[in-house]
Short mmCIF file of N, CA, C and O in Angstrom, two decimals:
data_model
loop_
_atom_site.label_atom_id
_atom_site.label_comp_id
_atom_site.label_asym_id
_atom_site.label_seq_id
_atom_site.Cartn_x
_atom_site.Cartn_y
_atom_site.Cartn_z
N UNK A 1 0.81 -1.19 0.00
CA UNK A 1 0.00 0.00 0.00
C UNK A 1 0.86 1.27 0.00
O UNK A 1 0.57 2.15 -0.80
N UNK A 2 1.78 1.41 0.73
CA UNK A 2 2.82 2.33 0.77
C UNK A 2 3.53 2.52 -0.45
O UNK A 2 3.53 3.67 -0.88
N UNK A 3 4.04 1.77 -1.02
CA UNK A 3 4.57 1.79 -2.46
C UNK A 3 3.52 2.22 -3.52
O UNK A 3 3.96 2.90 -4.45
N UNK A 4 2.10 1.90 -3.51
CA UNK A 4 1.48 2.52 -4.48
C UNK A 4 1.43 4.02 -4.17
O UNK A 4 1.66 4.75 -5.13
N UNK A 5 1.16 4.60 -2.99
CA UNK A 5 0.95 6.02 -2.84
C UNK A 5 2.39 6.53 -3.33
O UNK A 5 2.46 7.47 -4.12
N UNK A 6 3.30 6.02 -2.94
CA UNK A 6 4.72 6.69 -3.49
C UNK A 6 4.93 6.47 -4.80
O UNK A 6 5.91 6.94 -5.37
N UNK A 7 4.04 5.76 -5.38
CA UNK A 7 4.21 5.85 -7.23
C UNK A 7 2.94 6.68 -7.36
O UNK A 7 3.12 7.60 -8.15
N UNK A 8 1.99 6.65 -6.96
CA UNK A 8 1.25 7.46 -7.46
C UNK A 8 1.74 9.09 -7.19
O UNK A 8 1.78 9.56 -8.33
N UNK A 9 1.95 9.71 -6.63
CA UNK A 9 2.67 10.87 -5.59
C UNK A 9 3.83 11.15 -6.78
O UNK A 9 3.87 12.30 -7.21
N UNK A 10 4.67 10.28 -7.28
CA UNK A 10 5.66 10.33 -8.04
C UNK A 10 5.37 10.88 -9.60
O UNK A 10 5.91 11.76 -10.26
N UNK A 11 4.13 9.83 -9.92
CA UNK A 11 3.40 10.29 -11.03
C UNK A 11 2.75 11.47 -11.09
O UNK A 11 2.40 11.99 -12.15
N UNK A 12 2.55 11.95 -9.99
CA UNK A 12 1.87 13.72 -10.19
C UNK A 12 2.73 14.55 -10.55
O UNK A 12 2.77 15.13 -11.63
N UNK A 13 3.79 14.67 -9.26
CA UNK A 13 4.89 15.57 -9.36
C UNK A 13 5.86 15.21 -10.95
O UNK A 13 6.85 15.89 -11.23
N UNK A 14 5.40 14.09 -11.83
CA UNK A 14 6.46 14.27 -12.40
C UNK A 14 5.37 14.96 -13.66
O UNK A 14 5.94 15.84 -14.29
N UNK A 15 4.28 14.76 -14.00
CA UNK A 15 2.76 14.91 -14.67
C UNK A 15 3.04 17.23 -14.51
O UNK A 15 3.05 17.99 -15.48
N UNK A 16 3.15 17.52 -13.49
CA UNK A 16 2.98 18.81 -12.55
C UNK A 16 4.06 19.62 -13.28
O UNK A 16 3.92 20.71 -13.82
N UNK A 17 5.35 18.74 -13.17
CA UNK A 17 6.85 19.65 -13.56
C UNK A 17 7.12 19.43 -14.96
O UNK A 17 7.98 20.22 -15.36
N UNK A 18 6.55 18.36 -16.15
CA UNK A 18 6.21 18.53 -16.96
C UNK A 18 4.97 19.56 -17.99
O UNK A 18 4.94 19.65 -19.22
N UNK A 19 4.17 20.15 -17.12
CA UNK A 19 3.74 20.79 -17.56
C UNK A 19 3.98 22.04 -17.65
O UNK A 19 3.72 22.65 -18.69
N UNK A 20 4.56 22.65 -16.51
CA UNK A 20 5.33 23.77 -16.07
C UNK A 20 6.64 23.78 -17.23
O UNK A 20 7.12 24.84 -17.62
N UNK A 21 7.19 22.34 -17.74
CA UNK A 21 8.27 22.88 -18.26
C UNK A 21 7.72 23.19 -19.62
O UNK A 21 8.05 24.34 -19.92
N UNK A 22 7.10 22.68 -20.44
CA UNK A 22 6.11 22.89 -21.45
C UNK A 22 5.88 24.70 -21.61
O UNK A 22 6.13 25.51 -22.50
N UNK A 23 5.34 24.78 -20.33
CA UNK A 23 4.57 26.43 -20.45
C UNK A 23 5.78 26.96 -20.27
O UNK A 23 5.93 27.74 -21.21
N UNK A 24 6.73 26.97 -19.58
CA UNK A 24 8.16 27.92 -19.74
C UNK A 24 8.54 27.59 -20.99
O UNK A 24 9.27 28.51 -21.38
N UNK A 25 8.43 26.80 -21.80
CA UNK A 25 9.57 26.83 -22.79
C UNK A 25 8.49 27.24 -24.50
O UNK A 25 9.07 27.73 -25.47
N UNK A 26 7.40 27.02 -24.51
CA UNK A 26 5.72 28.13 -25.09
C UNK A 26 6.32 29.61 -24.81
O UNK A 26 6.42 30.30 -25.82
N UNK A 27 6.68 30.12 -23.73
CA UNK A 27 6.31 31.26 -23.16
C UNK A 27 8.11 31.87 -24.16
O UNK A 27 8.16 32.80 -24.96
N UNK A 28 9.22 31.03 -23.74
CA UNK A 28 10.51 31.36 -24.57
C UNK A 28 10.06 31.74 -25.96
O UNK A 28 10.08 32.92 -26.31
N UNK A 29 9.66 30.81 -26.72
CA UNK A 29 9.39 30.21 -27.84
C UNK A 29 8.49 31.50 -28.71
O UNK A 29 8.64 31.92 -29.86
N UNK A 30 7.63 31.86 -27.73
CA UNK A 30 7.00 33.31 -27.96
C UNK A 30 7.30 34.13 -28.10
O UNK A 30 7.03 34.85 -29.05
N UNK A 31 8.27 34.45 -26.85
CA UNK A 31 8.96 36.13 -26.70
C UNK A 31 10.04 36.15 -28.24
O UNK A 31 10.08 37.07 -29.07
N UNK A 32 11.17 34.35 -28.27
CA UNK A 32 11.43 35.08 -29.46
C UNK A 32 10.94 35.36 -30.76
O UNK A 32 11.43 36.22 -31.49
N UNK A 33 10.12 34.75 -31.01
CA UNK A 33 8.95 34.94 -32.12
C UNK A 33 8.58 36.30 -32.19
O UNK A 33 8.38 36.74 -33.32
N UNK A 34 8.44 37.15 -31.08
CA UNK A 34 7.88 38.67 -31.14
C UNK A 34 9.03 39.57 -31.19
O UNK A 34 9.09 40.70 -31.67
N UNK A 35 9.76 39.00 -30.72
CA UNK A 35 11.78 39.67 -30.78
C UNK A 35 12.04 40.05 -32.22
O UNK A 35 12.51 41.11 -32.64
N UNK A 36 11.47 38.51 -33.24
CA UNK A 36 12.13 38.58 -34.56
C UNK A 36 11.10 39.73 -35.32
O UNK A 36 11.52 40.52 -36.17
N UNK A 37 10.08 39.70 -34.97
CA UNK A 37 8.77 40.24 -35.70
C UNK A 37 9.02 42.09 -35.51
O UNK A 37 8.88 42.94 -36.39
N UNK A 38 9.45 42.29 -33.99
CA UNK A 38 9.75 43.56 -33.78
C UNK A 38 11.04 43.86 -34.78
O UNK A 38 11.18 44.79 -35.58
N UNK A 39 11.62 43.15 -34.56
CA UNK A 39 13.08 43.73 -35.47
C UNK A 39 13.06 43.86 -37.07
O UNK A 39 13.76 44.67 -37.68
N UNK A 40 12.07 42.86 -37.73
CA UNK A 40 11.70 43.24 -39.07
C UNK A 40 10.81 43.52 -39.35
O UNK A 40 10.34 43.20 -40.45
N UNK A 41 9.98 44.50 -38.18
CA UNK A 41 9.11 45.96 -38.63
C UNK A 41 10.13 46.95 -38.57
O UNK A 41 9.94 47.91 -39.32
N UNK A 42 11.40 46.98 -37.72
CA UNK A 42 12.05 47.96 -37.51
C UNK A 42 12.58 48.17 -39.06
O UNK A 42 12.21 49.08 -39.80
N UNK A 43 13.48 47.18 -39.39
CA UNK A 43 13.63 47.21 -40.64
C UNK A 43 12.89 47.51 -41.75
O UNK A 43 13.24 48.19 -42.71
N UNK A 44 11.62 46.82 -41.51
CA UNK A 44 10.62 47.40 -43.20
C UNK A 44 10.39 48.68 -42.67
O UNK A 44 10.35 49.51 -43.57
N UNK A 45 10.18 49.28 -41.20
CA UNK A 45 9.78 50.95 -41.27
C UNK A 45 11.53 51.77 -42.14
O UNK A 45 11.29 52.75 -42.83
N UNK A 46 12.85 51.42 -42.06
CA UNK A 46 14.07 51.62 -42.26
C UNK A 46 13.83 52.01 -43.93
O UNK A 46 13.86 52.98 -44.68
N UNK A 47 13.59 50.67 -43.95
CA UNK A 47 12.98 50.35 -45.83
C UNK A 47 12.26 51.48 -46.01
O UNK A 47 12.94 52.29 -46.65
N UNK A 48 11.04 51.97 -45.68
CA UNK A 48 9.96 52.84 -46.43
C UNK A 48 10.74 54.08 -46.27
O UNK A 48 10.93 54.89 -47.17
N UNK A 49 11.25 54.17 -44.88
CA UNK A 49 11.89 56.09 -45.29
C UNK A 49 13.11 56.14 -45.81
O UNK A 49 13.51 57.26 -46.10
N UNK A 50 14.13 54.83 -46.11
CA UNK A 50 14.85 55.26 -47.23
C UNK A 50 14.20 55.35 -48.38
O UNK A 50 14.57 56.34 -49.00
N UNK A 51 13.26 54.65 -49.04
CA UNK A 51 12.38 54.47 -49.91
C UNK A 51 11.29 56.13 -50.19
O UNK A 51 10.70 56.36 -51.25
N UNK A 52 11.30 56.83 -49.27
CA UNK A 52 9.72 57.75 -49.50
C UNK A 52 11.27 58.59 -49.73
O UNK A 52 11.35 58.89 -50.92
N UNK A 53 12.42 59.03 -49.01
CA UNK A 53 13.42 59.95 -48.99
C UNK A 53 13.54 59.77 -50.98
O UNK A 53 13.15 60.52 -51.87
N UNK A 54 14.12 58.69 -51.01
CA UNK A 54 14.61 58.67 -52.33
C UNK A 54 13.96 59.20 -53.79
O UNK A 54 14.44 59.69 -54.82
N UNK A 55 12.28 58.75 -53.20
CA UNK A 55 11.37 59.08 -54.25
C UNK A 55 10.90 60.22 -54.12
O UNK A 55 10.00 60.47 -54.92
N UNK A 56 11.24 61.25 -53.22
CA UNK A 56 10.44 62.51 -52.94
C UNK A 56 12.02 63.38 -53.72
O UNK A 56 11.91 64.55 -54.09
N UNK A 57 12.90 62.88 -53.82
CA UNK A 57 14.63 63.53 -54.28
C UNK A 57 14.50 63.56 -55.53
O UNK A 57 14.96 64.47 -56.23
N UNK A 58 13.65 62.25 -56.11
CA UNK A 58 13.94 61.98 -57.45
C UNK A 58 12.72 62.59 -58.46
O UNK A 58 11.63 62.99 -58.06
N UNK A 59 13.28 62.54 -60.15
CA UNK A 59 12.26 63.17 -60.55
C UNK A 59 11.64 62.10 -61.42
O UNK A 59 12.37 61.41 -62.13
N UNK A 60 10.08 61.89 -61.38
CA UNK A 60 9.26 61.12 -61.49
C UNK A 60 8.59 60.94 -62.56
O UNK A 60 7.70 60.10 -62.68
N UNK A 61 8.99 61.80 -63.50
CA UNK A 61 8.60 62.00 -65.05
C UNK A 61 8.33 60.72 -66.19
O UNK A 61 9.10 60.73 -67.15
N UNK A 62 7.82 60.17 -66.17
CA UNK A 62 7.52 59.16 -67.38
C UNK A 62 7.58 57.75 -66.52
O UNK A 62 7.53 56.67 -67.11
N UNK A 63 7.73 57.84 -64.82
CA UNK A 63 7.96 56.52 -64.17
C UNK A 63 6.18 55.93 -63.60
O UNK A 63 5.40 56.78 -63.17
N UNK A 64 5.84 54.78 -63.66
CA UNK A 64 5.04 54.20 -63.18
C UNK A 64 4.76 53.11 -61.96
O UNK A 64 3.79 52.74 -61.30
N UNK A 65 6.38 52.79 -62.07
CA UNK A 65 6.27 52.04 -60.93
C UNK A 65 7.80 52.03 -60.17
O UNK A 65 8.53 52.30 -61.12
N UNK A 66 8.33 51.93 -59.44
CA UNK A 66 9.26 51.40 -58.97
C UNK A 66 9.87 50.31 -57.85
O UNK A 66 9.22 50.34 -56.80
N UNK A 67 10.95 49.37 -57.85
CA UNK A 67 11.35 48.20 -57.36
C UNK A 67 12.17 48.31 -56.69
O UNK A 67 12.98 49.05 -57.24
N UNK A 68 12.70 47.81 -55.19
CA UNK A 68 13.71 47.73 -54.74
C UNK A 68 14.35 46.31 -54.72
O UNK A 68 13.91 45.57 -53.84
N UNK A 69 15.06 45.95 -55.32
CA UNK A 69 15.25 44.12 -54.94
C UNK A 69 15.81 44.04 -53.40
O UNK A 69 16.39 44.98 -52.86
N UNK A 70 15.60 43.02 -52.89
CA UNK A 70 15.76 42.51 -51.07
C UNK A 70 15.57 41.02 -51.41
O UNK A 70 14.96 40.39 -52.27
N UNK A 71 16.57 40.65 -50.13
CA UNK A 71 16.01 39.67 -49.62
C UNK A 71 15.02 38.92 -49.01
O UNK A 71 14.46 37.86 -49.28
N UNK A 72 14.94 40.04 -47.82
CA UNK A 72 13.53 39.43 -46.76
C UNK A 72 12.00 40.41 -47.24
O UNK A 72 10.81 40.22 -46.98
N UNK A 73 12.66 41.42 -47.96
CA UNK A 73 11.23 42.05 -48.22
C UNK A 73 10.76 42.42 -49.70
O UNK A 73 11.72 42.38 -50.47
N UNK A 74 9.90 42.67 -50.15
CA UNK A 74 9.67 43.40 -51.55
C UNK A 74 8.59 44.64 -51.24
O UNK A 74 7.42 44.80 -50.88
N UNK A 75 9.75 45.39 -51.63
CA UNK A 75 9.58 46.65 -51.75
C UNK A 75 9.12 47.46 -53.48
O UNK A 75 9.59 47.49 -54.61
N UNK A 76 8.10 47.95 -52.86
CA UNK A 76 6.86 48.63 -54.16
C UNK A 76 6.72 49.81 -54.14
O UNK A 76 6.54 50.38 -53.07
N UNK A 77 6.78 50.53 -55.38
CA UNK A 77 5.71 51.72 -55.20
C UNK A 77 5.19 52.37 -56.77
O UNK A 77 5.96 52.77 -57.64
N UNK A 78 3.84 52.36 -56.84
CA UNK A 78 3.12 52.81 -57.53
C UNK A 78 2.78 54.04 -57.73
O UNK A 78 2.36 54.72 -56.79
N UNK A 79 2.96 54.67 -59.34
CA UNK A 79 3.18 56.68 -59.23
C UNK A 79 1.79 56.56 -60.00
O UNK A 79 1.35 55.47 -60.38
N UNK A 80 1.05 57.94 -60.21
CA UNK A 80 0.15 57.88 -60.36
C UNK A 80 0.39 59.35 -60.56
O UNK A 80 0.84 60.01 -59.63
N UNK A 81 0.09 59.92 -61.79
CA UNK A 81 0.31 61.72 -62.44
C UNK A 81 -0.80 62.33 -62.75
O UNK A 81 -1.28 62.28 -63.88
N UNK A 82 -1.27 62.92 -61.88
CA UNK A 82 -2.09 64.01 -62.34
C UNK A 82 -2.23 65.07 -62.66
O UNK A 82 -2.44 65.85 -61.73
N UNK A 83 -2.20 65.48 -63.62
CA UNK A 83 -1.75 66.34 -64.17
C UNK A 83 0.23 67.17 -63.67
O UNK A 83 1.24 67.01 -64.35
N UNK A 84 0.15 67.87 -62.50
CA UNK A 84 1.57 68.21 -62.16
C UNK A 84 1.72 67.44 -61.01
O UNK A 84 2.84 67.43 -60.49
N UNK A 85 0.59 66.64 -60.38
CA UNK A 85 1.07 66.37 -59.09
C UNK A 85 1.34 64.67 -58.83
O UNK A 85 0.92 63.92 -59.71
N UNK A 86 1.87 64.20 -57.93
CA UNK A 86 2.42 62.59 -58.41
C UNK A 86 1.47 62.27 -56.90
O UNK A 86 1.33 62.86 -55.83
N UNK A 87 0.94 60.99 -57.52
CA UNK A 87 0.09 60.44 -55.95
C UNK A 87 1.13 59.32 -55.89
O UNK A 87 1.31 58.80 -56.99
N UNK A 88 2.00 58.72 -54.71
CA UNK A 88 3.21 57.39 -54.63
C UNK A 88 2.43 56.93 -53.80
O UNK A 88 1.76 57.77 -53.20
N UNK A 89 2.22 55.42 -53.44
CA UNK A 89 1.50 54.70 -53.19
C UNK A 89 2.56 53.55 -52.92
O UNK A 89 2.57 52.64 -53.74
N UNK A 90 3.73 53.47 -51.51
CA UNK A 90 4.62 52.63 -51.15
C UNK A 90 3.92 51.29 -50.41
O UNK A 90 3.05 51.30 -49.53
N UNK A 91 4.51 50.23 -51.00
CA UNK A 91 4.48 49.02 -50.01
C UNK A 91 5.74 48.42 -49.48
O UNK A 91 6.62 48.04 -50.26
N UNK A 92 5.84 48.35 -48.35
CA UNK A 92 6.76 47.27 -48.12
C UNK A 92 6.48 46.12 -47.12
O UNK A 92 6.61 46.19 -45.90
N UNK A 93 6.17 45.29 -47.66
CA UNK A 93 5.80 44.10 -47.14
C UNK A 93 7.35 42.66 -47.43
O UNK A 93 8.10 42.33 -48.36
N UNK A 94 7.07 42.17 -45.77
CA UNK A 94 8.23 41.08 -45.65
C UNK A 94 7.77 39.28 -46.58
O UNK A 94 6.71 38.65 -46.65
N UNK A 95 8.86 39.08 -47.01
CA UNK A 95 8.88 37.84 -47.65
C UNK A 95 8.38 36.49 -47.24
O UNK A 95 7.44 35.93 -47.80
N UNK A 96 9.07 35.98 -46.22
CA UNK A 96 8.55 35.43 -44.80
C UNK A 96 7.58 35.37 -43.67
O UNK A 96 7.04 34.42 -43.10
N UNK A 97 7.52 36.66 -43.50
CA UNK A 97 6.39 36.89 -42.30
C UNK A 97 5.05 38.06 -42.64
O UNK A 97 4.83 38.90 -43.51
N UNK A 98 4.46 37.63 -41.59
CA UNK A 98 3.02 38.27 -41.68
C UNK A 98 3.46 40.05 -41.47
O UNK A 98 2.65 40.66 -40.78
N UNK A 99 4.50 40.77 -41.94
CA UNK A 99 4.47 42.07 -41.60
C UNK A 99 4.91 43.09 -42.86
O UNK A 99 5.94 43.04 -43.53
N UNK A 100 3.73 44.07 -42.96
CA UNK A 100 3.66 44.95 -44.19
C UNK A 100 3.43 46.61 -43.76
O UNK A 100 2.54 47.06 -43.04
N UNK A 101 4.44 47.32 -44.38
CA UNK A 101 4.17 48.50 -43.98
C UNK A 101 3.83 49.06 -45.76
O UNK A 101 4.26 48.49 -46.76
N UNK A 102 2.88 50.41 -45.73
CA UNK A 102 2.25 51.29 -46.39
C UNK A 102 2.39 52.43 -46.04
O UNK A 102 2.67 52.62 -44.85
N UNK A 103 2.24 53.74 -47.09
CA UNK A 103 2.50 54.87 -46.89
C UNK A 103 2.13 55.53 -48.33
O UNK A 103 2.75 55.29 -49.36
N UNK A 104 0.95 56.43 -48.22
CA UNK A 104 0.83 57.25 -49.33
C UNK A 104 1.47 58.85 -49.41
O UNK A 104 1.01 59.71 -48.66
N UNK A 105 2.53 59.14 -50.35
CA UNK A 105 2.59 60.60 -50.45
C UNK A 105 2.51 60.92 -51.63
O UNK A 105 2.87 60.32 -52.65
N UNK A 106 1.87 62.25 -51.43
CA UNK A 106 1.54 63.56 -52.91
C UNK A 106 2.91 64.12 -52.99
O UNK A 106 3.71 64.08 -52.06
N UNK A 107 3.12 64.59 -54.02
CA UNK A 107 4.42 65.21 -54.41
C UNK A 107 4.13 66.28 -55.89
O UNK A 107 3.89 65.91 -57.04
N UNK A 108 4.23 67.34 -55.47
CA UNK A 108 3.76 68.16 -56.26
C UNK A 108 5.04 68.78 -56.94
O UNK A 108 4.92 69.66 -57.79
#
């Protein structure tokens, strides 16, 4: 009788610290998942204002679209002329992951 309570007793605590290790290592598994996600928004926001800098410098005359080649992201932007004024219409959205930044500017 004594030996079953000490296996059963054994089987909880080991049932108990298995689950705990589970949820600590979910909870790791997360933070860096949101680590990587923060750092390549930092980057695609990096992307769009070298990107809006370059296209607001440059002159836009007869262009319709323009490309940045990347690795982790593809980078877009669509011109649009009305008469003197340019509507740009930037995307930069990542290759890999669920994260996309946008940004419309007029440029007269």
């Amino acid at each position: 009788m004594k030996k079953s309570y000490t296996l059963f007793i054994s089987i909880i605590l080991i049932t108990l610290f298995s689950f705990l290790a589970i949820s600590i290592l979910e909870t790791k598994a997360l933070r860096s998942s949101n680590l990587s996600n923060q750092y390549l928004y930092i980057q695609g926001k990096n992307h769009l204002e070298f990107f809006k800098k370059y296209i607001i410098d440059s002159d836009l005359k007869d262009i319709t679209s323009l490309e940045i080649k990347d690795d982790f992201f593809n980078i877009i932007a669509k011109i649009e002329q009305k008469d003197s004024i340019f509507i740009i219409n930037i995307l930069v959205k990542a290759k890999d992951y669920d994260i996309s930044l946008y940004e419309q500017i007029i440029k007269e």
